[in-house]
Short mmCIF file of C-alpha atoms and ligand atoms in Angstrom, two decimals:
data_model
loop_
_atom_site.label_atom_id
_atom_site.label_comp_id
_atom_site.label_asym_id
_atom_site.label_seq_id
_atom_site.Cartn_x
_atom_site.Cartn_y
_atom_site.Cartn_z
CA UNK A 1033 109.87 94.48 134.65
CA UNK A 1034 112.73 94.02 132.20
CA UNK A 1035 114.94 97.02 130.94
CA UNK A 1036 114.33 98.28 127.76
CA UNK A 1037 114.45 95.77 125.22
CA UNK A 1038 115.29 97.28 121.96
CA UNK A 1039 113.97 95.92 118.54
CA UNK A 1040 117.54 95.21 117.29
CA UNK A 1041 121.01 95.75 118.54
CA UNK A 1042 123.93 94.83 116.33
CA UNK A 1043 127.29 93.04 117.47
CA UNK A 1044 130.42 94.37 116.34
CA UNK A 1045 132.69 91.74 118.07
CA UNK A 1046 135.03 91.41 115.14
CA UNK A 1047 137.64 92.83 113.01
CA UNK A 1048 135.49 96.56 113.03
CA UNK A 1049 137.43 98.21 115.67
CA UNK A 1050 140.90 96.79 114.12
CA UNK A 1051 139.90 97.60 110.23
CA UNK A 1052 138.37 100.95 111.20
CA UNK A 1053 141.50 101.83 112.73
CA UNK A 1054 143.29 100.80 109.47
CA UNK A 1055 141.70 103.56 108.01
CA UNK A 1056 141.78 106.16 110.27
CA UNK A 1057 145.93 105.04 110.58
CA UNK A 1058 146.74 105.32 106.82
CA UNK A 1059 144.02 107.99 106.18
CA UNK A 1060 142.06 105.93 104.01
CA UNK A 1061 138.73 107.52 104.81
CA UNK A 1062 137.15 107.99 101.37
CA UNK A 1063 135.47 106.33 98.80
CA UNK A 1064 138.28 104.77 96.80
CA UNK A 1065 140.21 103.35 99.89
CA UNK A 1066 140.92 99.31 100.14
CA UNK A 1067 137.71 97.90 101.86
CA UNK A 1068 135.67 99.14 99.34
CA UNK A 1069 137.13 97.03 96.98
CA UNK A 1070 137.54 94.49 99.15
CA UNK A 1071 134.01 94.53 100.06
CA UNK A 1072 132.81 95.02 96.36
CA UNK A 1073 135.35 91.50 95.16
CA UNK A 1074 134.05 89.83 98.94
CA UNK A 1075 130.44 90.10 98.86
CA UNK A 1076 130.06 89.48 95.19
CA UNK A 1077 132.08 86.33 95.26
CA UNK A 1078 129.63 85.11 98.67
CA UNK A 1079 126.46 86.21 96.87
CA UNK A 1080 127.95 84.07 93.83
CA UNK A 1081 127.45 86.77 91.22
CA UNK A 1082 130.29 88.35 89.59
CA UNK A 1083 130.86 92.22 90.13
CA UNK A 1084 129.50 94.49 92.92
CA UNK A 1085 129.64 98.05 93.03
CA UNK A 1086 129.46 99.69 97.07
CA UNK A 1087 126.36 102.61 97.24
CA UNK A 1088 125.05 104.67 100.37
CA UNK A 1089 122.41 102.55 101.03
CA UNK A 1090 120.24 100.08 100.04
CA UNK A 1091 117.45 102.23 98.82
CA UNK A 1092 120.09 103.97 96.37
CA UNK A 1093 121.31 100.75 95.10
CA UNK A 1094 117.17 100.27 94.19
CA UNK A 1095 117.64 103.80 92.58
CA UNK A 1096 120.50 103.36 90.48
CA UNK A 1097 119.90 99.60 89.70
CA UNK A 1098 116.96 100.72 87.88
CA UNK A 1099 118.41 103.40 86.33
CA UNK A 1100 121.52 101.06 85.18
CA UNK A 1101 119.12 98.92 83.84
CA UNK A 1102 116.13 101.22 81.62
CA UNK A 1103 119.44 102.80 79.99
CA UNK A 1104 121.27 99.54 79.27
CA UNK A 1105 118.18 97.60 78.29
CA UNK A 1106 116.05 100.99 76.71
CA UNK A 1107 113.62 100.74 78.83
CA UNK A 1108 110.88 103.66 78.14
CA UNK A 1109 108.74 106.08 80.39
CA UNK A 1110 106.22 104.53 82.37
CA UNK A 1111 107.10 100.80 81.24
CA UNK A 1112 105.87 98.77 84.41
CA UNK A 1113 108.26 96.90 87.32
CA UNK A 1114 106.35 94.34 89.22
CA UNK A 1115 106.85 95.16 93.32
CA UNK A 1116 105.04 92.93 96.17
CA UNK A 1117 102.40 95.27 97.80
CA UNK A 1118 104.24 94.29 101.51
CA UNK A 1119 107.11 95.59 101.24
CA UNK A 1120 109.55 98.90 102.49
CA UNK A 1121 108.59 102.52 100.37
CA UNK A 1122 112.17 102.28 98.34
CA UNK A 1123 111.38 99.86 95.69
CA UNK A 1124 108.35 101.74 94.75
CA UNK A 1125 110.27 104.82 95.24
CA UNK A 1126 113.08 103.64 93.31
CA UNK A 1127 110.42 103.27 90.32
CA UNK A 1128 108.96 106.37 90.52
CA UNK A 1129 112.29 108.05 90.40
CA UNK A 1130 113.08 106.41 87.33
CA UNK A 1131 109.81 107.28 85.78
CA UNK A 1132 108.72 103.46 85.51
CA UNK A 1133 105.77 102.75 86.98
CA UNK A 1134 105.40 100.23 90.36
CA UNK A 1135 102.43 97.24 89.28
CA UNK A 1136 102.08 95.87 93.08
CA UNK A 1137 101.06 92.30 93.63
CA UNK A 1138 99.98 91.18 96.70
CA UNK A 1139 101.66 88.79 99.38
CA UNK A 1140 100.71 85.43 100.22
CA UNK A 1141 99.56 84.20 103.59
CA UNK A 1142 102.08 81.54 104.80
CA UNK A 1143 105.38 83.48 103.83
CA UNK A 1144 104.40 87.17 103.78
CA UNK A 1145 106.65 86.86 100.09
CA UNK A 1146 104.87 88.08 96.70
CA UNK A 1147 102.09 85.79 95.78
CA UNK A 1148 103.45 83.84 92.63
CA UNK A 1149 100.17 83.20 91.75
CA UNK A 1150 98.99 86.65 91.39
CA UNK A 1151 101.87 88.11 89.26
CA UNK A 1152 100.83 86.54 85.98
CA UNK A 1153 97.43 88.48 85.33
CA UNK A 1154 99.35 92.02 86.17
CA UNK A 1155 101.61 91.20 83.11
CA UNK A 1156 101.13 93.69 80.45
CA UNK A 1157 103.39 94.49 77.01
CA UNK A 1158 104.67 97.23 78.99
CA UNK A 1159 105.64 94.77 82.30
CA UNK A 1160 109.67 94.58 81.94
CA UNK A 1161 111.15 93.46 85.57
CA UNK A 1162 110.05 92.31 88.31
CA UNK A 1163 111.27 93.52 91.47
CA UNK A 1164 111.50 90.48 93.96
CA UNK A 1165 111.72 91.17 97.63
CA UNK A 1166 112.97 88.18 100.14
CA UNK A 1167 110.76 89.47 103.17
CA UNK A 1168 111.31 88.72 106.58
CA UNK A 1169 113.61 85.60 106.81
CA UNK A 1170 112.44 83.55 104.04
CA UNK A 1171 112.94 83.84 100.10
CA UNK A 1172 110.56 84.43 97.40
CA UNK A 1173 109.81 81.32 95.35
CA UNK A 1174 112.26 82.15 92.66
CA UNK A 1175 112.16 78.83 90.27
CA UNK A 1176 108.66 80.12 89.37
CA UNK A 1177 109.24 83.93 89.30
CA UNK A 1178 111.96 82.84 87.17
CA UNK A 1179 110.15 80.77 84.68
CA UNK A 1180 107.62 84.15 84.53
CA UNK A 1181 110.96 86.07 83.89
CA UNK A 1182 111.51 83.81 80.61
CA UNK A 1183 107.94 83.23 79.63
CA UNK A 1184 107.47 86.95 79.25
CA UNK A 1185 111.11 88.18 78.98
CA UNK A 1186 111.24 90.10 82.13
CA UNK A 1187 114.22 91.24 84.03
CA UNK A 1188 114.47 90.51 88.00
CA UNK A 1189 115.76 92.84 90.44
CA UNK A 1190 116.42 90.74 93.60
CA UNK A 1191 116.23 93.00 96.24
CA UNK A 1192 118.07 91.13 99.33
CA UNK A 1193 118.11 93.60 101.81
CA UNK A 1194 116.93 91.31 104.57
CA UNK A 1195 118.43 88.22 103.24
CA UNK A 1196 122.38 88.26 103.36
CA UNK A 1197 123.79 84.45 103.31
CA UNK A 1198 120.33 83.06 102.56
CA UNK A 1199 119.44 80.26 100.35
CA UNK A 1200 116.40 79.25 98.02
CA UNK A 1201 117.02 75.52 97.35
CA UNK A 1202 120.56 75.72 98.12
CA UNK A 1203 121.41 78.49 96.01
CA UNK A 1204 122.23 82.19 97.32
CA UNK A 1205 119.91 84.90 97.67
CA UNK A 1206 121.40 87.67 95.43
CA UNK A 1207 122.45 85.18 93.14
CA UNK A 1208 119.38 85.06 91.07
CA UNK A 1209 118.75 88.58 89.65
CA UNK A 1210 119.78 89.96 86.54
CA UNK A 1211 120.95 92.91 88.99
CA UNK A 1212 120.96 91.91 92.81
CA UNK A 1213 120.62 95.02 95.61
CA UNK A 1214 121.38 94.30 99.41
CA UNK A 1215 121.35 97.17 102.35
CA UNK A 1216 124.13 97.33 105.09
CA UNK A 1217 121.87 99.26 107.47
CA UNK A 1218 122.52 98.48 111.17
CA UNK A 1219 119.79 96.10 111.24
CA UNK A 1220 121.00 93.64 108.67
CA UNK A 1221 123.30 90.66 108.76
CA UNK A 1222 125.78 92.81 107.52
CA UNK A 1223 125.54 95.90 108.63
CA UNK A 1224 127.84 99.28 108.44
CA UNK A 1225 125.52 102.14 109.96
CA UNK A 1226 124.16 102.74 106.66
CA UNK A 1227 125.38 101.00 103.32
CA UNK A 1228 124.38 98.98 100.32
CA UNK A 1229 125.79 97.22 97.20
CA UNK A 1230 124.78 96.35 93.92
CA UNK A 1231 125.53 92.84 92.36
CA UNK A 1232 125.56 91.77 88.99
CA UNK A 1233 127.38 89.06 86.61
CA UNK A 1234 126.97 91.46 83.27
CA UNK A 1235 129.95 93.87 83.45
CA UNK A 1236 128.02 96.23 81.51
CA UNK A 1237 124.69 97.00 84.15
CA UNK A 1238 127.87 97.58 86.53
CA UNK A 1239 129.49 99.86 84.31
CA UNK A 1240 126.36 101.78 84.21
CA UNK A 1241 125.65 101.61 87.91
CA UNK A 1242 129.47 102.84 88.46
CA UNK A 1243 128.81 105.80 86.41
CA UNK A 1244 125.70 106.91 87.85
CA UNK A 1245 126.21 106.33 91.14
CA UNK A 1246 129.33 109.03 90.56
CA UNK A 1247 127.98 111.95 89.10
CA UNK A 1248 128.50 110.15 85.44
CA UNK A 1249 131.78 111.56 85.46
CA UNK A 1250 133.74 111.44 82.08
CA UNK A 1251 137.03 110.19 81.30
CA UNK A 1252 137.50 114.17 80.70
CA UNK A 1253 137.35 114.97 84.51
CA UNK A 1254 134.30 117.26 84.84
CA UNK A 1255 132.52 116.96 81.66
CA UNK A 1256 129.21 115.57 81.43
CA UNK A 1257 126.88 114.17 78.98
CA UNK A 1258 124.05 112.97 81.80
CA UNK A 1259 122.99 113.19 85.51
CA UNK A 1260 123.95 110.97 87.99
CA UNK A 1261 124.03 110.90 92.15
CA UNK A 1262 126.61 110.74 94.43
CA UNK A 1263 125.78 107.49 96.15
CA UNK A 1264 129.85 106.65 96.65
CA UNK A 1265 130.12 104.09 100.19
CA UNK A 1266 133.40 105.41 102.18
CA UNK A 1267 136.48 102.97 103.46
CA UNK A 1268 135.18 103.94 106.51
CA UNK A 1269 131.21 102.07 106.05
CA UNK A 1270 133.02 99.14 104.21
CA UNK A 1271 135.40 98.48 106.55
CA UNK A 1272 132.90 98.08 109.29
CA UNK A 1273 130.85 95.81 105.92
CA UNK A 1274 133.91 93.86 105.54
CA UNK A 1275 134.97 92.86 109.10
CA UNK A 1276 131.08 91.78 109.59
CA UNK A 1277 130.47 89.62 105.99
CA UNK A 1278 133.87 87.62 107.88
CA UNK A 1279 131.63 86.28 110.79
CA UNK A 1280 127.96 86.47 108.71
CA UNK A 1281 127.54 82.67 109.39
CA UNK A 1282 128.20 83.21 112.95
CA UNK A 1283 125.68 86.26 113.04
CA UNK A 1284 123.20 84.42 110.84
CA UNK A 1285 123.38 81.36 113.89
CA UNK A 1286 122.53 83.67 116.10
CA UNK A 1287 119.02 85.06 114.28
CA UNK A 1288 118.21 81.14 113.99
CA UNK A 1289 118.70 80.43 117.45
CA UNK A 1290 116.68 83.44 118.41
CA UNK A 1291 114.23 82.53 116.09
CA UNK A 1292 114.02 78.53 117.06
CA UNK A 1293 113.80 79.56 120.78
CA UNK A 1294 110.49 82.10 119.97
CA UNK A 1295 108.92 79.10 117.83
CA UNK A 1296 109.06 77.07 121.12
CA UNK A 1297 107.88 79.57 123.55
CA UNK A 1298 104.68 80.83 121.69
CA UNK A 1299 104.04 77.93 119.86
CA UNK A 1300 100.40 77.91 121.71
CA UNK A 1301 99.55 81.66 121.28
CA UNK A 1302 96.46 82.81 118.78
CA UNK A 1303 98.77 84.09 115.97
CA UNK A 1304 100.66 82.92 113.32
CA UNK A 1305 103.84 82.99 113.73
CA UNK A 1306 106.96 83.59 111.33
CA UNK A 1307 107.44 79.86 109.38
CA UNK A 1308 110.55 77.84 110.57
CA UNK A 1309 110.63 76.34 107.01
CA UNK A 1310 109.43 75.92 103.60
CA UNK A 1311 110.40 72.96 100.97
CA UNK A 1312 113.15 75.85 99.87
CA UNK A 1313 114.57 77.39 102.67
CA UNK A 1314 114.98 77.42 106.28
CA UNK A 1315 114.12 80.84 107.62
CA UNK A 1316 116.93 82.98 108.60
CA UNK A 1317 114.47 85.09 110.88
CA UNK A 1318 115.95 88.45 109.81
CA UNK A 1319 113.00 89.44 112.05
CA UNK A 1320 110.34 87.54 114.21
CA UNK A 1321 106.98 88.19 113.00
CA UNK A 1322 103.27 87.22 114.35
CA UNK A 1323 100.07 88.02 112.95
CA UNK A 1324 97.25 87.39 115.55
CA UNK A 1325 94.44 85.38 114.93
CA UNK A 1326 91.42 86.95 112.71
CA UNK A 1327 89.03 85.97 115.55
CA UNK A 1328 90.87 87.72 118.37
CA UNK A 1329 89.96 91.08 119.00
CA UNK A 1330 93.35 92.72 120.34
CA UNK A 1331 95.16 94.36 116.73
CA UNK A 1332 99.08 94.63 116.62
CA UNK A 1333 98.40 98.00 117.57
CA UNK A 1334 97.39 97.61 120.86
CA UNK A 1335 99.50 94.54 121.34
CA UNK A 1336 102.24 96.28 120.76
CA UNK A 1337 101.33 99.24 122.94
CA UNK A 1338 100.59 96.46 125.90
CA UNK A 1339 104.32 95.43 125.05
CA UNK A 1340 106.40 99.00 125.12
CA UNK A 1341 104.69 99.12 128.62
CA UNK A 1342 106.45 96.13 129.64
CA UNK A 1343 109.49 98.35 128.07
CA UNK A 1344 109.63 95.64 124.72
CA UNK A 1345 110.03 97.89 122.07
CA UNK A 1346 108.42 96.21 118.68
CA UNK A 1347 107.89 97.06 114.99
CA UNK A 1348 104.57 97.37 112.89
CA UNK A 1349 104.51 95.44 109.69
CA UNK A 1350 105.02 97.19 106.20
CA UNK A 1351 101.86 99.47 105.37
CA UNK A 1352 101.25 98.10 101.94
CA UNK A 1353 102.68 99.91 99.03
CA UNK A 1354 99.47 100.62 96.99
CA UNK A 1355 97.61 102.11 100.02
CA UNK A 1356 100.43 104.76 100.74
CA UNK A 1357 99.19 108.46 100.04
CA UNK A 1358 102.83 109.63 98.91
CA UNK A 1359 102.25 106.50 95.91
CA UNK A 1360 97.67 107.20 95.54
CA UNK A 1361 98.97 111.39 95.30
CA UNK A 1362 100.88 110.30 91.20
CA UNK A 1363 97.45 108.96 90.10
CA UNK A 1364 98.72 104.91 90.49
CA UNK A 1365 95.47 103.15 91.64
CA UNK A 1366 93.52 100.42 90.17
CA UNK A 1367 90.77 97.77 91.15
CA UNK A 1368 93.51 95.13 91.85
CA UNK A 1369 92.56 93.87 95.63
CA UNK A 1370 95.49 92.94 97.68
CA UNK A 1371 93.51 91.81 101.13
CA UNK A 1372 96.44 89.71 102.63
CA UNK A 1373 98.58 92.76 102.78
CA UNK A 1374 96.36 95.12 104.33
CA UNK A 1375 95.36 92.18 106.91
CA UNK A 1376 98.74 91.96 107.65
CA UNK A 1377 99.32 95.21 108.28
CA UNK A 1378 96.40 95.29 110.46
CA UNK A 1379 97.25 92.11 112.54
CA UNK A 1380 101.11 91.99 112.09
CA UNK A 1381 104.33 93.27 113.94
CA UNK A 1382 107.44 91.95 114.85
CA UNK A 1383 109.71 91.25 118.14
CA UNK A 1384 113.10 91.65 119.02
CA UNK A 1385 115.85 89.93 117.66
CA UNK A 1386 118.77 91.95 118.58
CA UNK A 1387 122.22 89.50 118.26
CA UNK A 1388 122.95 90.58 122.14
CA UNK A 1389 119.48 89.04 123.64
CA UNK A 1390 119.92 86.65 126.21
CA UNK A 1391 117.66 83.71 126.67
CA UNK A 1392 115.89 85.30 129.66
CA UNK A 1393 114.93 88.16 127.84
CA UNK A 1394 113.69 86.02 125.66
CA UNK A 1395 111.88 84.26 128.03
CA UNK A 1396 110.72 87.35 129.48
CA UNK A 1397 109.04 88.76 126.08
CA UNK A 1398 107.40 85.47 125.67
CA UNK A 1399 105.81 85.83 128.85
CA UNK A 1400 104.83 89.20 128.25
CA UNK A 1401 103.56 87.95 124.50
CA UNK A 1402 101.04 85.07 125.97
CA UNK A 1403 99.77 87.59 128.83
CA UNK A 1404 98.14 89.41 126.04
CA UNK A 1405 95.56 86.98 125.72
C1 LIG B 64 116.40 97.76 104.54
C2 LIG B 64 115.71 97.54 103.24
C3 LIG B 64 115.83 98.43 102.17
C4 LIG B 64 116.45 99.79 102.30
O1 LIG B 64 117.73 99.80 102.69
P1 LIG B 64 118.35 101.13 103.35
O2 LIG B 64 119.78 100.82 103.45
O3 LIG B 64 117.67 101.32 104.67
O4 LIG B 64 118.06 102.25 102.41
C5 LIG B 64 115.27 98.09 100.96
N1 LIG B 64 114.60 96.96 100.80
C6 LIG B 64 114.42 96.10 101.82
C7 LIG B 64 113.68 94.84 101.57
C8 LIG B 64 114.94 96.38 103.08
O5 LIG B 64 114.75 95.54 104.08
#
């Protein structure tokens, strides 16, 4: 019997400890402190778009994003946003919010990514973005969500919460959307506790998100025309962000090594497992997935009960969007079926990749994967 293995662990084995101090040194603790505009220039140079404005997290970058976006681009209420069907509650969320109204499409099979095949026929005169969600490790297929984008004038939102350093035919994740979001929550490959940022080459979505995301303050200090949020990232969170975006390739080597060495050990087992590759990408393994075999009996639920008994702690996959009672309770339903994300849910969780696991502990939840069968 191991010790307890935990899903994730970060590794903060660089500049945090020095650049936190920093702050703490020249009391540089709020929002408008250096390493928030460091991170802001940093992370939108790497990510190959042009400005980036530092939120709270990467479900309020979602938030604001949109709601930089249906002012800029007069968007009305209850125009549609495309959102894969597998994904985490906050892009949906961030719809709903912004009284737009989430169209979900389901996943495919091989990649777990929204099906490009299924967005077309959701299209309506009201469809104006698409929300596109790099899941797991691997991108989206972007060259044809992007020919969709011009064929029916669409905006993309490239949420790249899971895909930090990434690259769809050698071209950065992030780099692609009209407006780009990423989270710096502890489990990323840049992570600051909690965080997020929002990318963008047009100056003017930035603007917007700037002014939202700070109670739309005025250039006549406390007087407003509209409502924001205070989603303002401290020094503090960026200079954690900062110090971790300078060793991202390292971390990123890491995930792949993890994720080679798991493709090796349970390369036999009844399930499929997260791909290595696809013509586009290499997978960066942001997590390692499986999805037992239809004809095996065991679900990820009691696989992954079996596992926290051998003191593996493991992750269910996303519950799809369209099934969720919090989404079904605001009327949205329709006939659409979406069967390869509520298989996947069924038949689908993930393993640990912390960046501190040894090989042995590898080894050891390998072991402890193939005794399930
Ligand atoms: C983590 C994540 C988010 C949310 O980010 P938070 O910082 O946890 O709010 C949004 N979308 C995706 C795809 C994520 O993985």
């Amino acid at each position: 019997m191991s010790e307890f293995i935990p899903v994730f662990e970060p590794l903060l084995d660089g500049n945090e400890k020095k650049y936190l101090n920093e702050c703490i040194d020249k009391g540089w603790i709020g929002s408008n402190g250096p390493f928030v505009k460091q991170l802001e220039h940093d992370f939108s140079a790497y990510c190959c778009q042009k400005y980036g404005s530092t939120v709270t997290n990467g479900t309020a970058a979602l938030e604001v994003a949109l709601q930089a976006m249906k002012d800029e681009y007069s968007w009305s209420d209850y125009d549609e946003i495309i959102v894969p069907s597998f994904n985490i509650i906050s892009s949906a969320q961030a719809c709903i919010y912004n009284k737009l109204k989430p169209v979900f499409v389901d996943c495919e099979d091989e990649t777990w990514n929204i099906d490009v095949n299924k967005i077309e026929q959701v299209i309506t005169p009201k469809t104006r973005g698409i929300i596109v969600v790099h899941i797991y490790g691997l991108p989206s297929d972007m060259y044809k969500i992007l020919d969709l984008a011009k064929k029916y004038n669409l905006k993309i939102i490239e949420d790249a919460a899971q895909a930090h350093g990434m690259t769809y035919n050698g071209k950065k994740c992030g780099s692609f959307g009209d407006i780009s979001t990423f989270s710096f929550y502890t489990n990323k490959h840049v992570a600051s506790g909690e965080g997020g940022i929002v990318l963008s080459s047009d100056k003017n979505l930035i603007d917007k998100v700037n002014y939202y995301k700070n109670l739309c303050f005025t250039k006549d200090r406390f007087v407003h025309n509209h409502l924001g949020h205070n989603l303002r990232m401290s020094n503090l969170q960026a200079a954690v962000a900062c110090a971790q975006l300078e060793k991202i390739e390292k971390t990123i080597a890491i995930k792949k090594h993890i994720g080679g060495l798991y493709q090796e050990l349970l390369k036999n087992i009844p399930a499929k497992l997260s791909k290595a590759k696809m013509p586009y990408a290499e997978n960066h393994y942001w997590v390692f997935g499986l999805v037992l075999n239809d004809d095996i009996k065991l679900n990820a639920k009691t696989a992954m009960e079996k596992l926290a008994q051998a003191n593996i702690e493991t992750r269910p996959f996303f519950y799809s969007l369209h099934l969720q009672r919090a989404v079904l309770n605001l009327g949205i339903k329709d006939n659409i079926s979406r069967p390869v994300s509520e298989k996947i849910y069924e038949k689908g969780f993930y393993i640990p990749t912390g960046l501190t696991l040894t090989v042995e502990k590898i080894e050891y939840i390998s072991n402890q994967i193939k005794a399930l069968f």
